[in-house]
XYZ file of C-alpha atoms in Angstrom:
363
model
C -30.873 92.323 -98.955
C -31.477 91.855 -95.994
C -33.824 89.351 -94.471
C -35.757 92.694 -92.461
C -36.591 94.231 -95.317
C -38.223 91.250 -97.232
C -40.744 90.671 -94.065
C -43.118 93.568 -95.588
C -42.936 91.328 -98.849
C -43.361 87.854 -97.799
C -46.075 88.177 -94.723
C -48.810 88.532 -96.837
C -48.097 85.252 -99.182
C -48.239 82.712 -96.733
C -47.865 80.008 -99.358
C -44.750 81.320 -100.183
C -41.461 78.699 -99.619
C -39.319 79.308 -97.177
C -36.797 78.249 -99.632
C -36.713 82.003 -100.901
C -35.038 82.382 -97.026
C -32.031 80.100 -98.798
C -29.111 82.961 -98.077
C -29.923 83.507 -94.996
C -29.384 81.943 -91.281
C -31.626 81.656 -87.555
C -29.715 81.738 -84.296
C -31.590 79.510 -81.612
C -31.195 79.837 -77.886
C -32.511 76.699 -76.233
C -32.150 74.057 -73.457
C -29.365 71.797 -73.338
C -29.200 68.706 -74.743
C -32.906 70.193 -76.163
C -32.121 70.406 -80.060
C -31.342 67.371 -81.472
C -28.630 67.729 -84.933
C -30.495 66.328 -87.417
C -33.349 68.454 -86.686
C -30.442 71.613 -87.284
C -29.749 69.317 -90.553
C -33.405 68.477 -91.797
C -34.337 72.423 -91.595
C -31.247 73.699 -93.328
C -31.868 70.959 -95.946
C -35.886 72.246 -96.699
C -35.717 75.553 -96.183
C -31.459 76.458 -97.380
C -31.761 78.367 -93.266
C -28.643 78.081 -92.155
C -29.162 77.828 -87.893
C -26.740 78.279 -85.240
C -27.819 77.033 -81.466
C -26.753 78.107 -78.152
C -27.894 76.542 -75.105
C -28.502 77.355 -72.170
C -29.337 75.309 -68.291
C -31.886 77.649 -66.257
C -34.826 79.989 -66.729
C -32.889 82.755 -64.673
C -30.056 82.937 -67.363
C -32.246 83.083 -70.305
C -34.388 85.823 -68.503
C -31.203 87.644 -67.945
C -29.973 87.460 -71.733
C -33.407 88.887 -72.866
C -33.635 91.293 -70.740
C -30.295 92.885 -71.388
C -31.681 93.862 -74.328
C -30.264 93.034 -77.899
C -29.943 89.083 -76.816
C -28.846 88.441 -80.537
C -31.101 85.479 -81.014
C -34.194 84.723 -83.576
C -35.775 82.109 -81.081
C -35.100 81.641 -77.210
C -37.485 79.053 -75.533
C -38.028 79.889 -71.792
C -40.354 78.262 -69.443
C -44.216 79.131 -69.184
C -44.291 81.102 -65.820
C -40.972 82.865 -67.740
C -42.045 83.715 -70.364
C -45.747 85.298 -68.612
C -42.846 88.211 -67.305
C -40.408 88.716 -70.232
C -43.844 89.219 -72.387
C -45.228 91.822 -69.642
C -41.772 93.395 -70.257
C -41.921 93.655 -73.136
C -39.485 90.690 -74.420
C -40.681 90.047 -77.450
C -42.669 89.951 -81.074
C -46.035 88.835 -81.593
C -45.778 85.752 -83.894
C -47.369 86.352 -87.281
C -49.547 82.995 -87.599
C -49.982 83.656 -91.192
C -46.342 82.205 -91.322
C -47.169 79.240 -89.034
C -49.633 77.258 -91.231
C -48.715 74.117 -89.279
C -50.412 75.959 -85.961
C -53.479 73.705 -86.364
C -51.360 70.360 -85.187
C -51.075 71.493 -81.885
C -53.043 70.262 -78.713
C -56.001 73.206 -78.845
C -56.501 71.988 -74.994
C -52.943 72.590 -74.399
C -53.442 75.453 -75.980
C -56.292 77.062 -74.093
C -53.725 75.865 -70.925
C -51.238 78.396 -72.460
C -52.914 81.189 -72.617
C -52.518 81.489 -68.872
C -49.098 83.077 -69.494
C -49.812 83.860 -73.116
C -52.867 85.368 -73.631
C -54.801 84.526 -76.926
C -51.261 82.455 -77.839
C -49.558 85.653 -79.991
C -46.246 85.377 -78.464
C -45.130 81.894 -78.151
C -45.998 78.265 -79.706
C -45.312 75.021 -77.025
C -42.197 73.497 -77.981
C -42.026 70.505 -75.443
C -43.464 69.844 -71.667
C -42.761 67.849 -68.320
C -42.314 67.442 -64.692
C -39.928 67.911 -62.457
C -38.765 64.752 -60.287
C -36.269 62.199 -58.850
C -34.358 60.285 -61.742
C -32.815 57.442 -59.502
C -30.383 54.617 -60.406
C -32.646 51.390 -58.416
C -30.031 49.291 -57.756
C -27.618 52.364 -55.913
C -30.250 53.302 -54.303
C -31.641 50.226 -52.791
C -28.098 48.822 -51.789
C -27.864 51.421 -48.951
C -31.782 52.229 -48.236
C -33.000 48.903 -49.500
C -36.057 47.617 -51.032
C -38.044 49.642 -49.229
C -37.121 53.155 -50.614
C -39.339 55.465 -51.062
C -38.423 56.641 -54.605
C -42.147 57.843 -55.536
C -41.677 60.369 -52.373
C -40.186 63.690 -51.938
C -39.095 61.638 -48.743
C -36.359 60.881 -50.650
C -34.526 64.116 -51.309
C -36.407 65.903 -48.160
C -35.503 63.713 -44.950
C -32.721 64.209 -43.626
C -32.178 60.748 -42.634
C -32.628 59.346 -46.258
C -29.836 61.945 -47.328
C -27.236 60.617 -44.729
C -26.942 57.673 -46.378
C -27.748 58.848 -50.611
C -24.408 60.401 -49.630
C -23.158 57.498 -50.014
C -23.730 57.071 -53.711
C -23.920 60.843 -54.379
C -27.514 63.318 -54.993
C -28.258 66.124 -57.646
C -30.368 69.031 -57.402
C -30.969 71.785 -60.339
C -29.031 74.696 -59.493
C -32.715 76.708 -59.752
C -34.437 78.252 -57.015
C -37.452 78.082 -59.380
C -37.135 74.660 -60.158
C -36.078 73.093 -56.754
C -38.626 75.260 -54.122
C -42.018 74.744 -55.207
C -41.148 71.408 -55.127
C -40.520 72.027 -51.279
C -42.681 74.256 -50.590
C -45.465 72.069 -51.763
C -44.238 69.079 -49.816
C -44.153 71.482 -46.568
C -47.754 71.770 -47.529
C -47.434 74.954 -48.198
C -48.102 77.149 -51.525
C -45.150 76.553 -54.283
C -46.401 79.586 -55.683
C -45.843 81.742 -52.026
C -44.858 85.061 -51.964
C -44.277 85.005 -48.029
C -40.905 84.950 -46.612
C -41.596 82.910 -43.349
C -42.881 79.913 -45.898
C -39.462 80.007 -47.970
C -37.854 80.663 -44.328
C -39.692 77.286 -43.759
C -38.343 75.751 -47.830
C -35.095 76.764 -45.775
C -35.020 75.881 -42.503
C -35.829 72.272 -44.378
C -33.241 72.218 -47.611
C -30.718 72.997 -44.836
C -31.150 69.973 -43.238
C -30.166 67.873 -46.671
C -27.787 70.689 -48.091
C -24.812 68.749 -46.504
C -25.639 65.777 -47.942
C -26.252 67.538 -51.449
C -23.052 66.742 -53.916
C -23.267 69.411 -56.231
C -26.282 72.047 -57.526
C -25.850 71.896 -61.224
C -28.081 71.957 -64.080
C -26.433 69.955 -66.833
C -23.943 68.094 -65.042
C -26.422 65.234 -63.497
C -27.309 64.036 -66.739
C -24.050 61.903 -67.851
C -23.009 61.400 -63.797
C -26.451 59.249 -64.016
C -25.685 57.819 -66.986
C -22.285 56.735 -66.545
C -23.437 56.242 -62.288
C -21.489 58.506 -60.406
C -24.480 59.459 -58.588
C -27.400 57.514 -57.539
C -30.101 60.080 -57.507
C -31.222 63.476 -58.943
C -33.860 65.752 -58.429
C -34.407 66.842 -62.519
C -36.983 67.003 -65.113
C -38.740 63.729 -66.969
C -37.082 63.894 -70.234
C -33.383 64.931 -68.888
C -33.553 61.574 -66.549
C -34.780 59.335 -69.715
C -32.353 60.451 -71.814
C -29.187 59.700 -69.232
C -31.109 55.598 -68.907
C -30.412 55.878 -72.984
C -27.023 56.690 -72.793
C -26.300 54.227 -70.310
C -28.094 51.833 -72.439
C -26.203 52.928 -75.190
C -23.199 52.710 -73.091
C -24.150 49.491 -71.823
C -22.306 49.824 -68.807
C -24.900 47.854 -66.529
C -26.443 51.167 -65.388
C -29.794 51.451 -65.110
C -32.255 54.812 -64.520
C -35.424 55.562 -63.526
C -37.203 58.835 -63.341
C -40.758 59.255 -60.699
C -42.981 61.662 -60.199
C -43.757 61.921 -56.694
C -47.077 60.938 -55.442
C -46.962 64.309 -53.143
C -47.349 65.981 -56.503
C -44.529 68.026 -58.132
C -44.504 70.530 -61.162
C -45.571 70.665 -64.142
C -44.422 72.663 -67.501
C -43.877 74.065 -70.877
C -41.013 75.107 -72.554
C -42.460 77.643 -75.617
C -40.935 79.016 -78.382
C -40.746 82.987 -78.919
C -38.792 85.723 -80.975
C -37.632 88.020 -78.946
C -38.616 91.727 -79.810
C -35.441 92.613 -81.545
C -34.657 89.630 -83.203
C -32.249 89.963 -86.628
C -34.629 87.654 -88.844
C -37.929 87.222 -87.839
C -38.891 85.659 -90.946
C -36.068 82.985 -90.466
C -37.298 82.981 -86.625
C -40.836 82.157 -88.131
C -39.832 79.057 -90.332
C -37.783 77.442 -87.974
C -40.603 77.103 -85.448
C -43.003 76.116 -88.224
C -40.773 73.533 -89.084
C -41.037 71.767 -85.359
C -44.377 71.813 -86.217
C -44.106 68.932 -88.701
C -46.016 66.362 -86.582
C -42.841 63.912 -87.644
C -39.953 66.283 -87.205
C -41.025 66.502 -83.416
C -41.846 62.908 -82.732
C -38.752 62.671 -83.611
C -37.423 64.758 -81.327
C -39.328 63.940 -78.306
C -37.818 60.247 -78.918
C -34.547 61.675 -78.706
C -34.576 64.069 -75.909
C -37.532 62.251 -74.038
C -40.134 64.612 -73.382
C -43.723 64.453 -74.338
C -44.168 67.493 -77.158
C -48.031 69.032 -77.353
C -48.444 68.102 -81.011
C -51.516 66.354 -81.466
C -51.188 65.144 -84.783
C -47.024 63.849 -83.669
C -48.655 61.108 -80.299
C -48.942 58.165 -82.614
C -45.503 59.032 -84.008
C -43.701 59.115 -80.892
C -42.430 55.842 -79.952
C -44.462 53.815 -77.445
C -42.072 52.850 -75.360
C -42.070 56.611 -74.463
C -45.701 57.952 -75.063
C -46.706 54.724 -72.808
C -43.823 55.780 -69.980
C -45.930 57.314 -66.823
C -42.723 59.408 -66.322
C -43.508 61.182 -69.776
C -46.857 61.282 -70.624
C -48.770 61.449 -67.213
C -51.854 59.321 -66.494
C -54.598 61.537 -65.549
C -55.044 60.728 -61.716
C -51.260 61.387 -61.956
C -51.900 65.029 -63.607
C -54.861 65.704 -61.067
C -51.896 66.142 -58.107
C -49.212 68.183 -60.648
C -48.646 72.050 -60.192
C -48.184 74.842 -62.553
C -45.829 78.253 -61.444
C -46.804 81.199 -61.763
C -45.161 84.536 -62.215
C -43.655 86.386 -58.905
C -44.223 89.322 -58.195
C -40.451 90.903 -57.564
C -40.377 91.298 -53.858
C -41.321 87.677 -53.506
C -38.536 86.860 -56.511
C -35.975 87.987 -54.382
C -37.352 86.354 -51.281
C -36.971 83.049 -53.117
C -33.471 83.573 -54.555
C -32.081 84.889 -51.009
C -33.750 81.916 -50.108
C -31.850 80.016 -52.264
C -28.282 81.737 -51.964
C -28.727 79.928 -48.121
C -29.614 76.479 -48.929
C -26.146 76.372 -51.352
C -24.049 78.381 -49.234
C -25.210 75.918 -45.940
C -25.841 79.379 -44.190
């Protein structure tokens, strides 16, 4: 009997062991370098459900897969602003909270915040959260910009004078309009959620001046390149920068990488686990989500991937070096300067995408 036909039998029995699903599989679509193999192995050992993981490197890639229909996945992990419009498009099925007894471990203040993109927390469970900022190699940056390099400011990468010098050691940007343009707008004193074409024209004008000095736009390559010393700066996600430093330390290659949240303010985001409307195995999806809600499980994920998690019961289990790192767990005064993204109207999305293409191509 297929899992879909079992769902009606097991839903009323919240206490039923998930091992009853032992013959089944769960297909997961998550960001790259975000799901440790140890987590997948632990889930299979506990439940008997075999996980299959595919990865992506931008919200735009995930959205195209979801909105095309019949994605074939049981669990997907969009960011909060993208989930909001995908939910409105009917891409997800409501959660059966009777199958998620570990929901109580989550930070309830955070869950209230997330109701902005998911009213009533009906469709999604938070996985990790972080910020967009600047990862850099202190030694290499100091060599080209001196001891007063503005590593705590967007000016490091948006000022052409700095970028011309940094081009010598290599600068990378994420390849995603939703990850980069809000920060550029904010640096210009404009609304990071702007719907005005003239605001995006201003961002294009600014970034076109630095584009010749960008080594590449890519949302995955930068991690290893930073760790290996191939580049000296990356505008990227907090945890990925911390992962790059961890890889450098493991390789003992003499490279050190640091992360800064720019003093002007930066984007904070939340990645959320959701179940596609046409998921083949929704009960197995619930089992996987519930497993990741265990404090000891999600704490170890944070320790391995370098991102903060939303599980209040897990905080004390996170490595002290991570939970005390202001880049991973920003203090209150830094949090006050962070901004979240809102879903843009379709017309504004097109404007933002066109602006990004102009920046990348230098046209």
